[in-house]
Coordinates of C-alpha atoms and ligand atoms in Angstrom, one line a residue:
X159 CA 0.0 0.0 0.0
X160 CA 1.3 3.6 -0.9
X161 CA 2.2 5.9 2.3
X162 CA 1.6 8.8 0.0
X163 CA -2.4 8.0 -0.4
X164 CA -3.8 6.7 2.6
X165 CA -6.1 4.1 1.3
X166 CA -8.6 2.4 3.7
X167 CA -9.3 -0.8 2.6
X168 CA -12.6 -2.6 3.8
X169 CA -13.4 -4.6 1.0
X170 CA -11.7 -8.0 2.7
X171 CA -14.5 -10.5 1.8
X172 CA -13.4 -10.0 -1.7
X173 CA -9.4 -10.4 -1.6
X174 CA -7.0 -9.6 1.4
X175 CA -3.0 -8.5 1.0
X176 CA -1.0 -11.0 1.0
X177 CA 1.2 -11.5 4.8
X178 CA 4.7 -10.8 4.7
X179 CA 5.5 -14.2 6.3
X180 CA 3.5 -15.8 3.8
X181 CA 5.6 -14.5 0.9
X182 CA 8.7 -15.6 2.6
X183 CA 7.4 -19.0 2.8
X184 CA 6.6 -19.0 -0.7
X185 CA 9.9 -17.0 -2.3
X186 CA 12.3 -19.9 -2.6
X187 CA 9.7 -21.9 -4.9
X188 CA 10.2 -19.1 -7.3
X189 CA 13.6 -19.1 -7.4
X190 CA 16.1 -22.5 -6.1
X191 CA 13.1 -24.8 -5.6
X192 CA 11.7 -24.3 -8.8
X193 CA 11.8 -28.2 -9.9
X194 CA 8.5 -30.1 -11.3
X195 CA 7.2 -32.0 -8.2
X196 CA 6.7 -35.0 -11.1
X197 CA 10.5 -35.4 -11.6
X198 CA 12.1 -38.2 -10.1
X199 CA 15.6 -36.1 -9.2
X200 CA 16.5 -34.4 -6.4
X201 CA 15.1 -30.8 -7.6
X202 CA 11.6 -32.7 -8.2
X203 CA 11.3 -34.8 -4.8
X204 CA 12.0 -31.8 -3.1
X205 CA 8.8 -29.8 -4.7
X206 CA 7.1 -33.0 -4.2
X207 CA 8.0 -32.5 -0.5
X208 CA 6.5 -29.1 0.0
X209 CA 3.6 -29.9 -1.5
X210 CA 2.5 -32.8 0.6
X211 CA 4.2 -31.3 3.5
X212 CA 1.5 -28.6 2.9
X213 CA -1.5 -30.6 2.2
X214 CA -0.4 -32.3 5.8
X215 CA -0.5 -29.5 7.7
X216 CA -4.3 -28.5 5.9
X217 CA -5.4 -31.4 6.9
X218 CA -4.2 -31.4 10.1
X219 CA -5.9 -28.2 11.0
X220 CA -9.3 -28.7 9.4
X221 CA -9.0 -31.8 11.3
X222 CA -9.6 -34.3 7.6
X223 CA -7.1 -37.2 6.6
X224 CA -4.5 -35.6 4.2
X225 CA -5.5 -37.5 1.3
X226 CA -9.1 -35.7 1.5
X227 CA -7.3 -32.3 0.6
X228 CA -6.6 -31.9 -3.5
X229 CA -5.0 -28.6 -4.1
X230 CA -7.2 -26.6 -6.9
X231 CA -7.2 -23.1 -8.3
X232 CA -9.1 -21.5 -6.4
X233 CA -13.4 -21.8 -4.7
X234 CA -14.3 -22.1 -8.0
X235 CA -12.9 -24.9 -9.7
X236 CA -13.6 -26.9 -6.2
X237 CA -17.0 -25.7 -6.2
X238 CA -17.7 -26.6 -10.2
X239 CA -15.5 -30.2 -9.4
X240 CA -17.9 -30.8 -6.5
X241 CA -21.3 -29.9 -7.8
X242 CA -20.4 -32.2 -11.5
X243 CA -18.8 -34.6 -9.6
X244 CA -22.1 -34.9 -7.3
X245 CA -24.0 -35.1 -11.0
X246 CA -22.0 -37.3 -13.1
X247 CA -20.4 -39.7 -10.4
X248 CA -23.0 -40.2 -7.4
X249 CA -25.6 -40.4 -9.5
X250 CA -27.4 -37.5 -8.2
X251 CA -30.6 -35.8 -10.0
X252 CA -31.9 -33.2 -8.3
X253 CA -30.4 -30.3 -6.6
X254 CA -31.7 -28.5 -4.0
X255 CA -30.0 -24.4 -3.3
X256 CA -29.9 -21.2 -2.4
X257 CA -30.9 -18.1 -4.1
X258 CA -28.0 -16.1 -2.7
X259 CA -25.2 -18.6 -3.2
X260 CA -22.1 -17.4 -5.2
X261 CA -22.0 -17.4 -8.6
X262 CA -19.5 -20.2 -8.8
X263 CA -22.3 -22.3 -7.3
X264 CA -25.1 -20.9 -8.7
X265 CA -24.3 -20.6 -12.4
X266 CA -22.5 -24.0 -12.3
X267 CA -25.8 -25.4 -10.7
X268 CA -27.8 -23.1 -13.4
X269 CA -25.4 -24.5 -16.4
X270 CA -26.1 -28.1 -14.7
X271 CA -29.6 -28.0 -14.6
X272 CA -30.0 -27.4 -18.5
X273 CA -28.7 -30.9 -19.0
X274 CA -31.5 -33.9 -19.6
X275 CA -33.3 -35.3 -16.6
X276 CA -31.7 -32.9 -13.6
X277 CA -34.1 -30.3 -11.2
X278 CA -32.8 -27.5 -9.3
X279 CA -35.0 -26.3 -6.5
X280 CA -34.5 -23.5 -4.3
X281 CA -35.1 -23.4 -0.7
X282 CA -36.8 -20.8 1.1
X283 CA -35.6 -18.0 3.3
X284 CA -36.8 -16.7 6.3
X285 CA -36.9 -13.0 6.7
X286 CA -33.3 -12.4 7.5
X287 CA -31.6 -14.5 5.1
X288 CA -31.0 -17.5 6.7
X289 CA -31.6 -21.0 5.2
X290 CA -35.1 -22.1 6.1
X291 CA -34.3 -25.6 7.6
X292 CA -37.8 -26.8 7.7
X293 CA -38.5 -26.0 3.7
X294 CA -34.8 -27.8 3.1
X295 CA -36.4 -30.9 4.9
X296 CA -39.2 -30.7 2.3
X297 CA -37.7 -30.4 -0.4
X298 CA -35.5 -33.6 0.5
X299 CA -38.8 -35.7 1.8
X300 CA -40.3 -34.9 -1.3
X301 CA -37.9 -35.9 -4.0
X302 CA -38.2 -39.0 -5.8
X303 CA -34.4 -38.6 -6.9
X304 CA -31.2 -38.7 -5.0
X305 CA -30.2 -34.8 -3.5
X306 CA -27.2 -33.0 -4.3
X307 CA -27.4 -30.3 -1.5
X308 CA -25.5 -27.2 -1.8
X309 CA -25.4 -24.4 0.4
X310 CA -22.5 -21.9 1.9
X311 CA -21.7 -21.7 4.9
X312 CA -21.2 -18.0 5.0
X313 CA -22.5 -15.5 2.7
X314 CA -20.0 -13.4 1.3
X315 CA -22.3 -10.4 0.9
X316 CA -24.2 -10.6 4.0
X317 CA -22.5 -12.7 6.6
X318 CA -25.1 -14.9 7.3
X319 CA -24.0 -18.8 8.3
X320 CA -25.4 -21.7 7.9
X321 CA -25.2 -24.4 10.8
X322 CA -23.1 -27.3 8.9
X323 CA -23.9 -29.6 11.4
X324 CA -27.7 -29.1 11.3
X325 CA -28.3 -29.1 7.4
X326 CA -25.5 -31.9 6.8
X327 CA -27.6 -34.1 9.5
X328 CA -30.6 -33.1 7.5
X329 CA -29.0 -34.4 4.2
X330 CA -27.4 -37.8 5.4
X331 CA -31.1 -38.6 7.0
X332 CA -32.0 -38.3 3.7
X333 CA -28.9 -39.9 2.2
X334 CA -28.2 -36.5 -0.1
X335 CA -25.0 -35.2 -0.7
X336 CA -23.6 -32.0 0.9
X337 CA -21.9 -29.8 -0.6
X338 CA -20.8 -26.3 1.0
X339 CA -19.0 -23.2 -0.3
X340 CA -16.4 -22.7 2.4
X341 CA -14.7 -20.1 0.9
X342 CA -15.7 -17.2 3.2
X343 CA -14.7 -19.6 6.3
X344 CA -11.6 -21.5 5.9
X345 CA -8.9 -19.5 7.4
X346 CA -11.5 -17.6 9.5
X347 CA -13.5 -20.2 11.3
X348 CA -12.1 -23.7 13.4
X349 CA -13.3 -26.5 11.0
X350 CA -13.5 -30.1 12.5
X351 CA -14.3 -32.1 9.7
X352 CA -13.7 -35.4 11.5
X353 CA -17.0 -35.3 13.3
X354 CA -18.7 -32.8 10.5
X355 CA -21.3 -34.3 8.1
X356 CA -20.5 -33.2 4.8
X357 CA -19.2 -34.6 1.6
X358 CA -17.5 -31.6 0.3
X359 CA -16.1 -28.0 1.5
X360 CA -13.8 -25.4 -0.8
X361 CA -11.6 -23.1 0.6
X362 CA -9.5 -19.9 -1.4
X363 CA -6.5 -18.3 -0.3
X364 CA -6.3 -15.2 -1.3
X365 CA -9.5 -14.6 1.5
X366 CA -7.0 -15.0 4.4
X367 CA -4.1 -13.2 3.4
X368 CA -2.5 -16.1 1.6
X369 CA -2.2 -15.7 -2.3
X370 CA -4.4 -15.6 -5.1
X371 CA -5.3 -18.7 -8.1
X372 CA -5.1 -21.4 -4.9
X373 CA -7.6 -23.3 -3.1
X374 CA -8.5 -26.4 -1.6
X375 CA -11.5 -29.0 -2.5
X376 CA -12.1 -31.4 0.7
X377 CA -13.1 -34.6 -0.4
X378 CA -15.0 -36.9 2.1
X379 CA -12.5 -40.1 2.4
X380 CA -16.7 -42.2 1.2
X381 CA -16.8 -40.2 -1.5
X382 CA -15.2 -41.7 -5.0
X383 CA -15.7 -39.6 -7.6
X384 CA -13.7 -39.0 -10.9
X385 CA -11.6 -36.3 -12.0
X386 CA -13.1 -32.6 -13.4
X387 CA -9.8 -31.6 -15.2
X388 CA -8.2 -34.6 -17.2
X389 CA -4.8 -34.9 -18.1
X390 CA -1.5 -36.0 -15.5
X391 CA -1.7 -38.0 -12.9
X392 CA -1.3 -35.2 -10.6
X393 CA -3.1 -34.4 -7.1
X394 CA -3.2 -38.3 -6.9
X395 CA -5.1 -38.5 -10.8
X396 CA -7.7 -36.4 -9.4
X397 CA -6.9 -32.7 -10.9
X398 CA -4.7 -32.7 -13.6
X399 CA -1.5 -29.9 -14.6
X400 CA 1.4 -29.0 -13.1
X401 CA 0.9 -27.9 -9.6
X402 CA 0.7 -24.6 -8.3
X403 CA 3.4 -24.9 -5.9
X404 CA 4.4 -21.5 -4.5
X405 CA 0.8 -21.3 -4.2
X406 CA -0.1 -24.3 -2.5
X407 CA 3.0 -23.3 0.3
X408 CA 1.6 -20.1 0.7
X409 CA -1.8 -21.3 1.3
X410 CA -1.0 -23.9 3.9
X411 CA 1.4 -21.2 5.1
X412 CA -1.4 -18.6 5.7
X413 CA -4.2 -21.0 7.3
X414 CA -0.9 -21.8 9.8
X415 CA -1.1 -18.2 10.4
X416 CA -4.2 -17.4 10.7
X417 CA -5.5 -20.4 12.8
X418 CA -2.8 -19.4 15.2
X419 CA -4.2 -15.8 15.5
X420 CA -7.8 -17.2 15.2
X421 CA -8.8 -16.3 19.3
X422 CA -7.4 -13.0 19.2
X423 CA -8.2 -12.1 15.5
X424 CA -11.6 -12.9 15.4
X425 CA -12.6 -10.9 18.8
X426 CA -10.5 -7.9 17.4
X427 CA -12.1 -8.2 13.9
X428 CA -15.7 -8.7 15.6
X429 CA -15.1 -5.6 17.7
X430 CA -14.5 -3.8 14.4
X431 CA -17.4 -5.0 12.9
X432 CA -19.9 -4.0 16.1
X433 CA -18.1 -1.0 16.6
X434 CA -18.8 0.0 12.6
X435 CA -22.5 -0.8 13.5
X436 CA -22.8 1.3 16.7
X437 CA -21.3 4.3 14.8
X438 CA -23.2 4.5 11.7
X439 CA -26.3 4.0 12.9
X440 CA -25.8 6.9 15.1
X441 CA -24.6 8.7 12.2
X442 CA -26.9 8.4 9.0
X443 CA -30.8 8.2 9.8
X444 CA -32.5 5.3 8.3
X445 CA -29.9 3.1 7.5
X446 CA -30.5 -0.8 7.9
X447 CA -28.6 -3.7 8.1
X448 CA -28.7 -7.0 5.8
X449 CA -28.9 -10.4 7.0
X450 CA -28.3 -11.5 10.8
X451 CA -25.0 -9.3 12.0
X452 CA -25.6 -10.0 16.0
X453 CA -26.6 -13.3 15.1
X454 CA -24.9 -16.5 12.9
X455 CA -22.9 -14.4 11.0
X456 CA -19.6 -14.2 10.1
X457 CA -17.6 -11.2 12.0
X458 CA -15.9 -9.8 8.8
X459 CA -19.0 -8.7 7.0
X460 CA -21.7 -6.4 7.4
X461 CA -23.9 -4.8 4.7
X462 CA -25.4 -2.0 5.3
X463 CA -28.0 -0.1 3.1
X464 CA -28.4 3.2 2.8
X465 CA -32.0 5.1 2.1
X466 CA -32.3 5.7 -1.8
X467 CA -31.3 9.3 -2.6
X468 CA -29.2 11.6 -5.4
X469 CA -26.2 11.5 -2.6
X470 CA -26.4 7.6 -1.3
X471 CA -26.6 6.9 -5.1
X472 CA -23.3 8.3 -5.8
X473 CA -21.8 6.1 -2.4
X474 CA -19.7 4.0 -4.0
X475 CA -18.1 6.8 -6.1
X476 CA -17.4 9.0 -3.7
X477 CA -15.9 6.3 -1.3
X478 CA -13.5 5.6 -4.1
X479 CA -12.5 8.9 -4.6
X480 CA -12.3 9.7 -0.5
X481 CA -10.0 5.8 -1.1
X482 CA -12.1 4.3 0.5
X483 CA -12.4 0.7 -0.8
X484 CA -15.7 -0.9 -0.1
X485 CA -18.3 -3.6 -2.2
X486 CA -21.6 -2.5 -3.5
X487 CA -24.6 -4.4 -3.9
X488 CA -28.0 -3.3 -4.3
X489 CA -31.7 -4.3 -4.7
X490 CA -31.7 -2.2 -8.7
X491 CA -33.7 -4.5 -10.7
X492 CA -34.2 -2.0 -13.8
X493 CA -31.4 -1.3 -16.2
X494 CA -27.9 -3.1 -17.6
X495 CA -27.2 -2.9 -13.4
X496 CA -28.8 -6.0 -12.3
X497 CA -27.5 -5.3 -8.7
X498 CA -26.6 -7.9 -6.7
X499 CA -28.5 -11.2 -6.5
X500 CA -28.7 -11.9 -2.6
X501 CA -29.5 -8.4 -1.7
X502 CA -32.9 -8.8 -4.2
X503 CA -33.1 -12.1 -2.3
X504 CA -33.4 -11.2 1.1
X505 CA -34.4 -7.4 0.6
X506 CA -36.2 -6.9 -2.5
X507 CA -36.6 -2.6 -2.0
X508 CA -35.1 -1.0 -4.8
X509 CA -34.8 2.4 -2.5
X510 CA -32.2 1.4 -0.8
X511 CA -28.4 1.4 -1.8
X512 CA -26.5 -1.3 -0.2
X513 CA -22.8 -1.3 0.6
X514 CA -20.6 -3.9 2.1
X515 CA -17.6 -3.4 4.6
X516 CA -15.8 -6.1 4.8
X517 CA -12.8 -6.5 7.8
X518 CA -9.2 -7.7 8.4
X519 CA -7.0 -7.9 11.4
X520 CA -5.5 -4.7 9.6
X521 CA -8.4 -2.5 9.7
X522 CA -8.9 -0.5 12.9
X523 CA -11.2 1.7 14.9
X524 CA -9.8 4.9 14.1
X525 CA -10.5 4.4 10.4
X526 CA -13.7 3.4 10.9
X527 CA -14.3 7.0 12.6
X528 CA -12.9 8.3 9.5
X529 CA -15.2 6.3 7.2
X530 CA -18.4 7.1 9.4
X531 CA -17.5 11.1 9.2
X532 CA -16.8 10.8 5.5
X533 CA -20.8 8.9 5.1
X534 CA -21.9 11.9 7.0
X535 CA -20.4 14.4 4.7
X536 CA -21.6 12.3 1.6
X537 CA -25.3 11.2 2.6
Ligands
PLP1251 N1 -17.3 -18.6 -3.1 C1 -17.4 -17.4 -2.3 C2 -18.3 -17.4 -1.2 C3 -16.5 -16.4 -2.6 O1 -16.6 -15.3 -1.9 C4 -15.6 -16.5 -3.7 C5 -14.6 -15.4 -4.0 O2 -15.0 -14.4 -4.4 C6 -15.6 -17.7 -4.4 C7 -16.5 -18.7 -4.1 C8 -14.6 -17.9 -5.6 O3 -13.4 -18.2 -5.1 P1 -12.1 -18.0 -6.1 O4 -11.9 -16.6 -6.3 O5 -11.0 -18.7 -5.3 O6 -12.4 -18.8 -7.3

């Protein structure tokens, strides 16, 4: 970040810097440890090394087997590997969502459910986003095909969570599989998928501070499927190419990190997030907030939307040029501007302009009091 402009960034559900200590983990495999973790000499074993040293320690902390933990590109390609995987190798036919999932979920579940002899349902939501549990057990009693269930576990515009133990129980009483976007939550939230019913979870570096074009796709050790991407017989013949392997050490690097900080990040980063709340809504009249904050919600996000006028039209703008870096998101339903899909979901009132601060153990209270003055000035 330049000293000269002082940016405030609160946009962290979208990407977050890369940690120093990350980078240092990661700079040899750029440079002397550059071998192909496929060759048999010294150069290659050693890559080979890192990269299974690395899926160890993932495993280790979400509390899986390492050889449930492939190495991917990023929540999308484990998301798309999961959801065609659920289709095309566990013979599932119907599958039952979310209307505010991410689009790596929902247009993969969209694309999925053009193809012959496949349904896509949608569950309800009850007034402040969450999943409606009750619907979800419907839907499953009710279909004469085997479930692919898909929900995330937290909403990256809103916050809201999903309890994993509650709707996986749901689906294995109704022998469907589970499937959750994890992308929001690994790195920010203690997994223990040991004793936590679900087939698959994804998980995305670059959300927690480790670096971009990596992620993980947890694989339930019962679940056999076949490979998305074909090609070598990397990631144990399950995702071919050659591996990403500064990546992969940065990302088991940065869940190291930030399960170590997890206690005291998470209170500081939740303190943020309530103290954000407290201060705007004493500062701009008529403001609401999305989703459940005080409830199961995740403590990096909170949307907030703003009455509809000429001045909280132009929010986002003038943010940007005060550089101040936040997410919009709004109910618009007219126009090119579709707005954002999840806001219409749970809040369908197209006089409201919603914006989304999003938190990182960098952010702190004093720039939040800049932030709040600056809404004052602009709304
Ligand atoms: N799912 C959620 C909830 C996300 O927030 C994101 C990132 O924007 C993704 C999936 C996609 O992850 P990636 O950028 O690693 O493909």
């Amino acid at each position: 970040m330049s000293k000269q402009v002082t940016r405030i960034y609160f946009d962290n559900a979208a990407t977050t810097p890369l940690d120093p200590l990350v980078l240092e983990a990661m700079m040899p495999y750029f440079t002397d440890k550059f071998g192909n973790p496929s060759s048999i000499y010294s150069y290659g074993r050693e890559s080979r090394l890192a990269i299974e040293n690395a899926r160890k320690s993932v495993a280790k902390i979400l509390n899986a087997h390492p050889a449930e933990i492939f190495f991917t590109s990023g929540g999308t390609e484990s998301s798309n590997t999961a959801i065609n995987a659920s289709i095309h190798d566990l013979g599932c036919r119907h599958i039952i969502t979310s209307p505010i999932e991410h689009h790596a979920t929902s247009h993969t579940v969209e694309y999925i459910a053009g193809l012959p002899g496949i349904t896509l349902s949608m569950v309800k939501l009850l007034d402040n986003g969450h999943v409606d549990l009750n619907d979800l057990e419907q839907l499953l009693a009710n279909s004469d095909d085997k479930c692919l269930v898909t929900l995330m576990h937290a909403n990256n515009e809103i916050g809201n969570m999903i309890d994993l133990h509650a709707v996986g129980n749901v689906c294995k009483k109704y022998g469907a599989i589970f499937h959750s976007d994890t992308v929001q939550t690994v790195g920010h939230f203690p997994f223990d998928l040991r004793s936590t019913p679900v087939h698959f979870i994804t998980g995305s570096g670059h959300k927690f501070h480790g670096p971009k074009g990596v992620g993980i796709l947890y694989i339930n050790e019962n679940v056999r499927i076949k490979p998305y991407i074909h090609g070598g017989a990397q990631e144990r013949n399950m995702r071919a190419g050659t591996e990403n392997l500064y990546g992969i050490v940065g990302f088991a690097k940065a869940l190291e990190l930030a399960t170590e900080e997890y206690e005291a990040q998470s209170n500081y980063i939740n303190g943020l997030k309530l103290y954000m709340m407290e201060k705007v809504k004493n500062v701009v009249p008529g403001i609401t907030f999305n989703g459940d904050p005080l409830g199961r919600s995740l403590y990096t996000v909170l949307s907030v939307s703003f009455p509809k006028t000429e001045k909280s039209e132009m929010i986002l703008f003038a943010l940007d040029m005060n550089n101040i870096c936040v997410s919009g998101g709004s109910a618009c339903t007219s126009g090119a501007d579709q707005g954002s899909h999840v806001i219409r979901a749970i809040n369908n009132d197209p006089n409201q302009v919603t914006v989304r601060f999003s938190f990182s153990k960098h952010n702190t209270k004093e720039e939040i009091d800049f932030v709040v003055e600056k809404l004052k000035e602009m709304i």
